[in-house]
mmCIF file of N, CA and C in Angstrom:
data_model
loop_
_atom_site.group_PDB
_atom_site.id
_atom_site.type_symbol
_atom_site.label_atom_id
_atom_site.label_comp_id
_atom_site.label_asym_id
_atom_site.label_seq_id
_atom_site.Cartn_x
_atom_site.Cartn_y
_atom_site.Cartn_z
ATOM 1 N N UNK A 9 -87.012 48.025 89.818
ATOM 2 C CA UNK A 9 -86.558 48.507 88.529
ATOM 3 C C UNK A 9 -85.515 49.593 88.749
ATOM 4 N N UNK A 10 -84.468 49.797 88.180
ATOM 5 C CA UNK A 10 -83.740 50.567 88.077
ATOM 6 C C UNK A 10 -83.546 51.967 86.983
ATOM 7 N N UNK A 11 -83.304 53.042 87.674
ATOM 8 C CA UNK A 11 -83.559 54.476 86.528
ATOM 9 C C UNK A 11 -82.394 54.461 86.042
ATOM 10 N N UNK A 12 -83.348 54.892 84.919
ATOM 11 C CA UNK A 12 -81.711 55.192 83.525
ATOM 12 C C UNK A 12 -81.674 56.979 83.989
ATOM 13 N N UNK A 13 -80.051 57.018 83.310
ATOM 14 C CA UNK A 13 -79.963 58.686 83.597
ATOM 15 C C UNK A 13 -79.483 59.090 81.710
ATOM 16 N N UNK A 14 -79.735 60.433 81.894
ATOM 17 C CA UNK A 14 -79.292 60.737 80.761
ATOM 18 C C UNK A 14 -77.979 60.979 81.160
ATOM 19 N N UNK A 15 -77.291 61.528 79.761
ATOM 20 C CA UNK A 15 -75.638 61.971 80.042
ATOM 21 C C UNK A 15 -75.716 63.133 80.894
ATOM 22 N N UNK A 16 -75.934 64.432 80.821
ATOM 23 C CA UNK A 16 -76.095 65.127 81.700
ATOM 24 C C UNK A 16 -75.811 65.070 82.859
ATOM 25 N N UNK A 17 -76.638 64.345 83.525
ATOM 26 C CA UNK A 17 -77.438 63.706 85.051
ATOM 27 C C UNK A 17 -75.862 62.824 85.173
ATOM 28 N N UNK A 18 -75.129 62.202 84.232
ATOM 29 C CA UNK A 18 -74.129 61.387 84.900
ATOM 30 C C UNK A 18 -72.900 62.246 84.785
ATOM 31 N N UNK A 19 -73.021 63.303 84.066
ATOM 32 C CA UNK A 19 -71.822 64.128 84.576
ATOM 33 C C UNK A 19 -72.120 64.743 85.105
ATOM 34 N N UNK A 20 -73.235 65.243 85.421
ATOM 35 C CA UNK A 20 -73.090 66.242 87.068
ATOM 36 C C UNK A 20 -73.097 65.438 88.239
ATOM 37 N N UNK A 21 -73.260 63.943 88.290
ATOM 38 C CA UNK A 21 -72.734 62.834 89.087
ATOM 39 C C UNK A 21 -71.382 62.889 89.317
ATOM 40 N N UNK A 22 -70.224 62.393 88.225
ATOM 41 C CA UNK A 22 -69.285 62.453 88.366
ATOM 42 C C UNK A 22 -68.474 63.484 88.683
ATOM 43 N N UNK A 23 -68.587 65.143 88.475
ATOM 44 C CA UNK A 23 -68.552 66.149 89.102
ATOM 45 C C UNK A 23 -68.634 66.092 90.104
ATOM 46 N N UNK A 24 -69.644 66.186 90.441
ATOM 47 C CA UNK A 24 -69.994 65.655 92.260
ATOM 48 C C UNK A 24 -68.977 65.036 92.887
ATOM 49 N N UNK A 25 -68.380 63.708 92.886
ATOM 50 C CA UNK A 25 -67.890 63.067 93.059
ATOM 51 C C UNK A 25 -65.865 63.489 93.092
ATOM 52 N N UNK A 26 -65.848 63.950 91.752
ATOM 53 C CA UNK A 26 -64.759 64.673 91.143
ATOM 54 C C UNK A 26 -64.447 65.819 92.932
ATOM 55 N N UNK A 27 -65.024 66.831 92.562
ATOM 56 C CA UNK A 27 -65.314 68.121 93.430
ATOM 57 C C UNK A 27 -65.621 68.285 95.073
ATOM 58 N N UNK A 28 -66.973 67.344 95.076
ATOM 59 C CA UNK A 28 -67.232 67.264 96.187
ATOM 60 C C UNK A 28 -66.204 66.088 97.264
ATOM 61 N N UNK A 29 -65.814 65.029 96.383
ATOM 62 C CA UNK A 29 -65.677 64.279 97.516
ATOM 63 C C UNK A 29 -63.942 64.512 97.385
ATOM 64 N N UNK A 30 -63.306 65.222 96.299
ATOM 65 C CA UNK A 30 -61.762 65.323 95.930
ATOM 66 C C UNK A 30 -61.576 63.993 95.320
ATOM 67 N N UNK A 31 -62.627 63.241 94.493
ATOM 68 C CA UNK A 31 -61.466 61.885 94.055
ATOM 69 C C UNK A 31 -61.219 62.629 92.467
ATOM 70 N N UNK A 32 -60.249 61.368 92.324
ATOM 71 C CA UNK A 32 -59.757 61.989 90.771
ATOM 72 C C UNK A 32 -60.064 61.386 90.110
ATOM 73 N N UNK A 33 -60.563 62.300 89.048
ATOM 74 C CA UNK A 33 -61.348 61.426 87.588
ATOM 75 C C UNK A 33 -60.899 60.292 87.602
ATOM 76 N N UNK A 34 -59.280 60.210 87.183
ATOM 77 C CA UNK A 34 -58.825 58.674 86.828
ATOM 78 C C UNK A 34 -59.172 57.644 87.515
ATOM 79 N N UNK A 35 -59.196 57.786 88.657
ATOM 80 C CA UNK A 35 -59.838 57.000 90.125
ATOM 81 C C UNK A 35 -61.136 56.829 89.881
ATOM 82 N N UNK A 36 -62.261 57.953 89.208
ATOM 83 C CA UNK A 36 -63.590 57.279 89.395
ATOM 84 C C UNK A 36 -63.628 56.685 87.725
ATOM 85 N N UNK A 37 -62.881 56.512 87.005
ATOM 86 C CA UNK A 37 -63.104 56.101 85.473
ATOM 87 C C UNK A 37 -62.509 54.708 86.055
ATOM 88 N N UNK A 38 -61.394 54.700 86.454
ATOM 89 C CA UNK A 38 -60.895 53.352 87.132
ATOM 90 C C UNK A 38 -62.332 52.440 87.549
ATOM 91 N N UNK A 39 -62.880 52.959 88.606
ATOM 92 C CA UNK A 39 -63.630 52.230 89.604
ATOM 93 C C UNK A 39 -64.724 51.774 88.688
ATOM 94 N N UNK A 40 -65.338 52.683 87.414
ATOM 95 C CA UNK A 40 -66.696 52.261 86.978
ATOM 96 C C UNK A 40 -65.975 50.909 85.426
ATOM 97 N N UNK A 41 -64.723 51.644 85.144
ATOM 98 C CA UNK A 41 -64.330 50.372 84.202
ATOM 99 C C UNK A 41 -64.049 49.241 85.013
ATOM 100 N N UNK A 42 -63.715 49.155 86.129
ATOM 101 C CA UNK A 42 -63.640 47.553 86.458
ATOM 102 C C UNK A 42 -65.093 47.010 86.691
ATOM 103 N N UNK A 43 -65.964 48.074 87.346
ATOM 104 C CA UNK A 43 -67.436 47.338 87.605
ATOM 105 C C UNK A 43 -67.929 46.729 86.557
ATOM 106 N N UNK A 44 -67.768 47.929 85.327
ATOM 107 C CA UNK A 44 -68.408 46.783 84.323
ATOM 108 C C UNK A 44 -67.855 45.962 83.524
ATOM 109 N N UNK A 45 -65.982 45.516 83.854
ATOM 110 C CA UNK A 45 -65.722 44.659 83.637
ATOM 111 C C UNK A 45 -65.788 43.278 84.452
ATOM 112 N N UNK A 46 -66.235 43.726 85.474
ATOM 113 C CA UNK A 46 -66.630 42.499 86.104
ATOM 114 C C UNK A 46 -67.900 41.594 86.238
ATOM 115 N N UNK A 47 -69.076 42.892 85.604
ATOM 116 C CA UNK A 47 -70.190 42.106 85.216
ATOM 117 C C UNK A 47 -70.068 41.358 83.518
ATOM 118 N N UNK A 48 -69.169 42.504 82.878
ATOM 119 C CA UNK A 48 -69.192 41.358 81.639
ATOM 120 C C UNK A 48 -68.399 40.016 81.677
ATOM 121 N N UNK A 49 -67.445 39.810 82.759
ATOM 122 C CA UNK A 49 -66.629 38.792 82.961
ATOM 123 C C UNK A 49 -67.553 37.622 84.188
ATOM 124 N N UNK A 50 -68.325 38.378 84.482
ATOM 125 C CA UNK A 50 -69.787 37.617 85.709
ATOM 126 C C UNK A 50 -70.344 36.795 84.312
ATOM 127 N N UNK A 51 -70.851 37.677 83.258
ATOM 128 C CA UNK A 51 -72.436 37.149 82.307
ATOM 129 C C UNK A 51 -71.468 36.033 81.594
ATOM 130 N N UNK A 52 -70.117 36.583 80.880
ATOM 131 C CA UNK A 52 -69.269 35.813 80.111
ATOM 132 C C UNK A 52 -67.683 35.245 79.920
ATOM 133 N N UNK A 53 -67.650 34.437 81.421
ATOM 134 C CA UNK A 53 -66.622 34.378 81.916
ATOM 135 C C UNK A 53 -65.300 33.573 80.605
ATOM 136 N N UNK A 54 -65.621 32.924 79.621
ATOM 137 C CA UNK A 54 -65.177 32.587 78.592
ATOM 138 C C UNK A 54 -64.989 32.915 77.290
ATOM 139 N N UNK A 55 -65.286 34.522 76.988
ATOM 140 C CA UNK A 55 -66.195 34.598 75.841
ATOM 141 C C UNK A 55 -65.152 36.083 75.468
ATOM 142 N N UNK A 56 -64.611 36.144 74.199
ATOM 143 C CA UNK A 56 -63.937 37.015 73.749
ATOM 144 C C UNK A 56 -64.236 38.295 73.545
ATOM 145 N N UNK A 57 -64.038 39.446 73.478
ATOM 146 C CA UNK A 57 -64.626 40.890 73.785
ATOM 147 C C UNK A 57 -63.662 41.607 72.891
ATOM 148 N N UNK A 58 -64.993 42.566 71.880
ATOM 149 C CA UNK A 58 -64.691 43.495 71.188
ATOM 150 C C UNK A 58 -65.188 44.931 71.837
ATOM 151 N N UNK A 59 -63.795 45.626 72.284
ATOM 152 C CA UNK A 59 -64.609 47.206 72.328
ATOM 153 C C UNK A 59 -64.105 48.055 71.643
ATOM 154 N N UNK A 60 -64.975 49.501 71.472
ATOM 155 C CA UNK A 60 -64.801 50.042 70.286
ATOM 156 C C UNK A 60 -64.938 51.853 71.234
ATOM 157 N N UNK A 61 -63.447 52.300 71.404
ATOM 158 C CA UNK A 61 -63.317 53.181 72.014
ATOM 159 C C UNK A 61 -63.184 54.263 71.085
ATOM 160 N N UNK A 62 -63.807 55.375 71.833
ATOM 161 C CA UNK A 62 -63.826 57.025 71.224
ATOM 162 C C UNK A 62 -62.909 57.846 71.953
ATOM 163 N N UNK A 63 -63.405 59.043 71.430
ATOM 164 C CA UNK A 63 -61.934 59.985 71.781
ATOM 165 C C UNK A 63 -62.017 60.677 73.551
ATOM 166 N N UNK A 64 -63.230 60.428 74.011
ATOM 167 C CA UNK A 64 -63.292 60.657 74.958
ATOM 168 C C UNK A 64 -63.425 60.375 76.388
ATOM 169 N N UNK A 65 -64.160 60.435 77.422
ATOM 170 C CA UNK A 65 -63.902 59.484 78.806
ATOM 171 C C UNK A 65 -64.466 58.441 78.503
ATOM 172 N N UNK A 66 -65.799 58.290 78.156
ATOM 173 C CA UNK A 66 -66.389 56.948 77.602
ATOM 174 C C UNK A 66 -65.219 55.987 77.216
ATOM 175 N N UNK A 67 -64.505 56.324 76.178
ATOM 176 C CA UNK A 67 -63.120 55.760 75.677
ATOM 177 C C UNK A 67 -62.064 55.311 76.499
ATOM 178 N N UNK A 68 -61.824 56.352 77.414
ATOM 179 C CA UNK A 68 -61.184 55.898 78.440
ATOM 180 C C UNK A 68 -62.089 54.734 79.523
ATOM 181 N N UNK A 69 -63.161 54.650 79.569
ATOM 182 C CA UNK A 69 -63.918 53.055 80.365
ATOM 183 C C UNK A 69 -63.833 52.216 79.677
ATOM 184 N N UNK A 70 -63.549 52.301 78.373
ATOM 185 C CA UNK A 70 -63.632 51.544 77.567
ATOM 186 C C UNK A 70 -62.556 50.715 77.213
ATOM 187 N N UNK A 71 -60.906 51.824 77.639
ATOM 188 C CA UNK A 71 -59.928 50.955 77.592
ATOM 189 C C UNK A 71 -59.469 49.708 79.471
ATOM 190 N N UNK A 72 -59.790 51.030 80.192
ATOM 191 C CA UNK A 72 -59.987 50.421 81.304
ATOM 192 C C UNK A 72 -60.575 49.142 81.246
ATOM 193 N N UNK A 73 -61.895 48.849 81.160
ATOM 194 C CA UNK A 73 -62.464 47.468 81.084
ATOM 195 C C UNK A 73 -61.506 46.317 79.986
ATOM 196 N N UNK A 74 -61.163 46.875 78.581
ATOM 197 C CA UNK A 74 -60.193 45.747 78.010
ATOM 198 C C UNK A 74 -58.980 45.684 78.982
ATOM 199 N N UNK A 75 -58.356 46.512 79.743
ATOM 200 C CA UNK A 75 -57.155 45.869 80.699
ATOM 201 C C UNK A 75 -57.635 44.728 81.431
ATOM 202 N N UNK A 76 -58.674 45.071 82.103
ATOM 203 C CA UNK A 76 -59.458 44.186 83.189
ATOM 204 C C UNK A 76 -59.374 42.706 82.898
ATOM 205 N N UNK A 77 -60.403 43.017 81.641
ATOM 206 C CA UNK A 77 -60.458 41.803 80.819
ATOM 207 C C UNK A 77 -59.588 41.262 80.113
ATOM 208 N N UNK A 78 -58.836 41.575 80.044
ATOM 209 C CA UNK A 78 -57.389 41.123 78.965
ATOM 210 C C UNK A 78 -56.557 40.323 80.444
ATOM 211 N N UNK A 79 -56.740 41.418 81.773
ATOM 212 C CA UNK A 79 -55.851 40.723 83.108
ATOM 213 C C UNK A 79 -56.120 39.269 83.110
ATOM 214 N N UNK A 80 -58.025 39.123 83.109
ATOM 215 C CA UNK A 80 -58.803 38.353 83.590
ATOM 216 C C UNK A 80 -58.556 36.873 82.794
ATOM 217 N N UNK A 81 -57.825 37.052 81.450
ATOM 218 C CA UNK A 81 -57.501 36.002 80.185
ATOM 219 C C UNK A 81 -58.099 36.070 79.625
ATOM 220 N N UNK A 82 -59.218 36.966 78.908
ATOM 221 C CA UNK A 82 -60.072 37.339 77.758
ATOM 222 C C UNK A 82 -59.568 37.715 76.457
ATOM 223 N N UNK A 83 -60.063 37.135 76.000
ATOM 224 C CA UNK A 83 -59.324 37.519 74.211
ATOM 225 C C UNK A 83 -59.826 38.970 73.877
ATOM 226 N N UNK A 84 -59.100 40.037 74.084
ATOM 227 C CA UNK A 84 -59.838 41.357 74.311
ATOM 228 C C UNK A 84 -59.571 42.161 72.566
ATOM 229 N N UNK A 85 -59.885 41.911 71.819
ATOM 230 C CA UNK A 85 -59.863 43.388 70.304
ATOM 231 C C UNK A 85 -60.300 44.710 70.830
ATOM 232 N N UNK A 86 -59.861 45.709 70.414
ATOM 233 C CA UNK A 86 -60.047 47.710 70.852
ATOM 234 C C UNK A 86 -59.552 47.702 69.494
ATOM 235 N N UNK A 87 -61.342 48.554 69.187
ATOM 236 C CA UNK A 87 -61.143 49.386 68.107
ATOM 237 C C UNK A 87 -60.743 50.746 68.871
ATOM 238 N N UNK A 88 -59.711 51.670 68.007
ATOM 239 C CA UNK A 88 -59.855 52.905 68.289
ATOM 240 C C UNK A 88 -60.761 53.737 67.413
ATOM 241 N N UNK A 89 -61.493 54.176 67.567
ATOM 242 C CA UNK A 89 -62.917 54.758 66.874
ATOM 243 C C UNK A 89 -61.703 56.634 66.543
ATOM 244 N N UNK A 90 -61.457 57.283 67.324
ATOM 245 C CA UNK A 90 -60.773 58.175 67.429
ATOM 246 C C UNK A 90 -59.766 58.273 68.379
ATOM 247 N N UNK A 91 -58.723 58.912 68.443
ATOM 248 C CA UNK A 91 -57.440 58.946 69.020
ATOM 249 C C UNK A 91 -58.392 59.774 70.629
ATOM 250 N N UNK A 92 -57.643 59.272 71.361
ATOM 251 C CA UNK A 92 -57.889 60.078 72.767
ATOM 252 C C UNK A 92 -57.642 61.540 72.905
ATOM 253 N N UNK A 93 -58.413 62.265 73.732
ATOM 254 C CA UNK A 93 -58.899 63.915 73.569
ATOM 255 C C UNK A 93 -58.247 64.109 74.962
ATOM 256 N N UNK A 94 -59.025 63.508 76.013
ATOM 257 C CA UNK A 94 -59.147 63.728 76.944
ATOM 258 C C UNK A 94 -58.241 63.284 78.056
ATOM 259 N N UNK A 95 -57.465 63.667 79.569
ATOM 260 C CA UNK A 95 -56.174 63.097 79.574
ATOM 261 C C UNK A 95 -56.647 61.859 80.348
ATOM 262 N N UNK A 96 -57.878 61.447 80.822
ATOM 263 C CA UNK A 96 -58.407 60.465 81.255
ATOM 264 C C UNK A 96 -58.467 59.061 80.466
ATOM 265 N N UNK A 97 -58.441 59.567 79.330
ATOM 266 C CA UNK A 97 -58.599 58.672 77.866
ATOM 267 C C UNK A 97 -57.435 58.062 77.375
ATOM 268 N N UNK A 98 -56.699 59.799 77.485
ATOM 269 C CA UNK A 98 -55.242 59.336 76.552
ATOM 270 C C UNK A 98 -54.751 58.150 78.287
ATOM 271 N N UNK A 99 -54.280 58.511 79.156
ATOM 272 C CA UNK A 99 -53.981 58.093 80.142
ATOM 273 C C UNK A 99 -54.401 56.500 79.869
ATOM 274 N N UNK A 100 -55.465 55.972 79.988
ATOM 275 C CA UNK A 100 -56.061 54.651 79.891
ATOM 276 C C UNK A 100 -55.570 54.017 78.559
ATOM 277 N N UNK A 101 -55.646 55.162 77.397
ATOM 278 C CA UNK A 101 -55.529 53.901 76.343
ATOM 279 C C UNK A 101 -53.765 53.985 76.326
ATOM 280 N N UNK A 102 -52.879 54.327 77.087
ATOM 281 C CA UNK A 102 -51.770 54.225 77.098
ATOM 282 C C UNK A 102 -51.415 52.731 78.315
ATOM 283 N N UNK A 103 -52.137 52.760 79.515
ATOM 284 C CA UNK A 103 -52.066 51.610 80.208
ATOM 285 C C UNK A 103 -52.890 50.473 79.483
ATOM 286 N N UNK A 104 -53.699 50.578 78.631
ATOM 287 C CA UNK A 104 -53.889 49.229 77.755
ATOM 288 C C UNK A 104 -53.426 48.866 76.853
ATOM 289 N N UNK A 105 -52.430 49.910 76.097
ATOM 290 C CA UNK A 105 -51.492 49.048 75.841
ATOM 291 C C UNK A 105 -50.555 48.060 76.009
#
């Protein structure tokens, strides 16, 4: 079985990561939007995808994965829920365009 984390617990992860190892946000928002665009493109390799991005990093995985999937030939819709805050966000939802 696998543990869920709260939010917290995954940003003092990504911190970690950020800090300790020197990668850069954009680099680890990169790496986790393709993972889980590749399991939603694993479960539904045919199947059209709505995401519904916020103003913040979440938002930014969120545009990341529609690039992925849009690369991949997915019929990809992005709601923008709120304009991007964050430069991880703004950054992404500017390359998915």
């Amino acid at each position: 079985m696998r543990g869920v984390y709260r939010a917290k617990q995954v940003r003092e992860m990504d911190l970690d990561i950020i800090h300790k190892l020197g990668m850069p946000a954009h680099t680890l928002m990169e790496i986790a939007g393709k993972g889980a665009a590749d399991l939603i493109h694993h479960l539904h390799p045919h199947e059209a995808v709505h995401i519904f991005c916020g103003a913040g990093n979440n938002g930014g995985d969120g545009y990341v994965i529609a690039r992925w999937l849009a690369l991949w030939g997915h019929i990809v819709h992005v709601s923008v829920i709120s304009p991007p805050k964050t430069e991880s966000c703004t950054t992404n939802h500017s390359l998915c365009k």
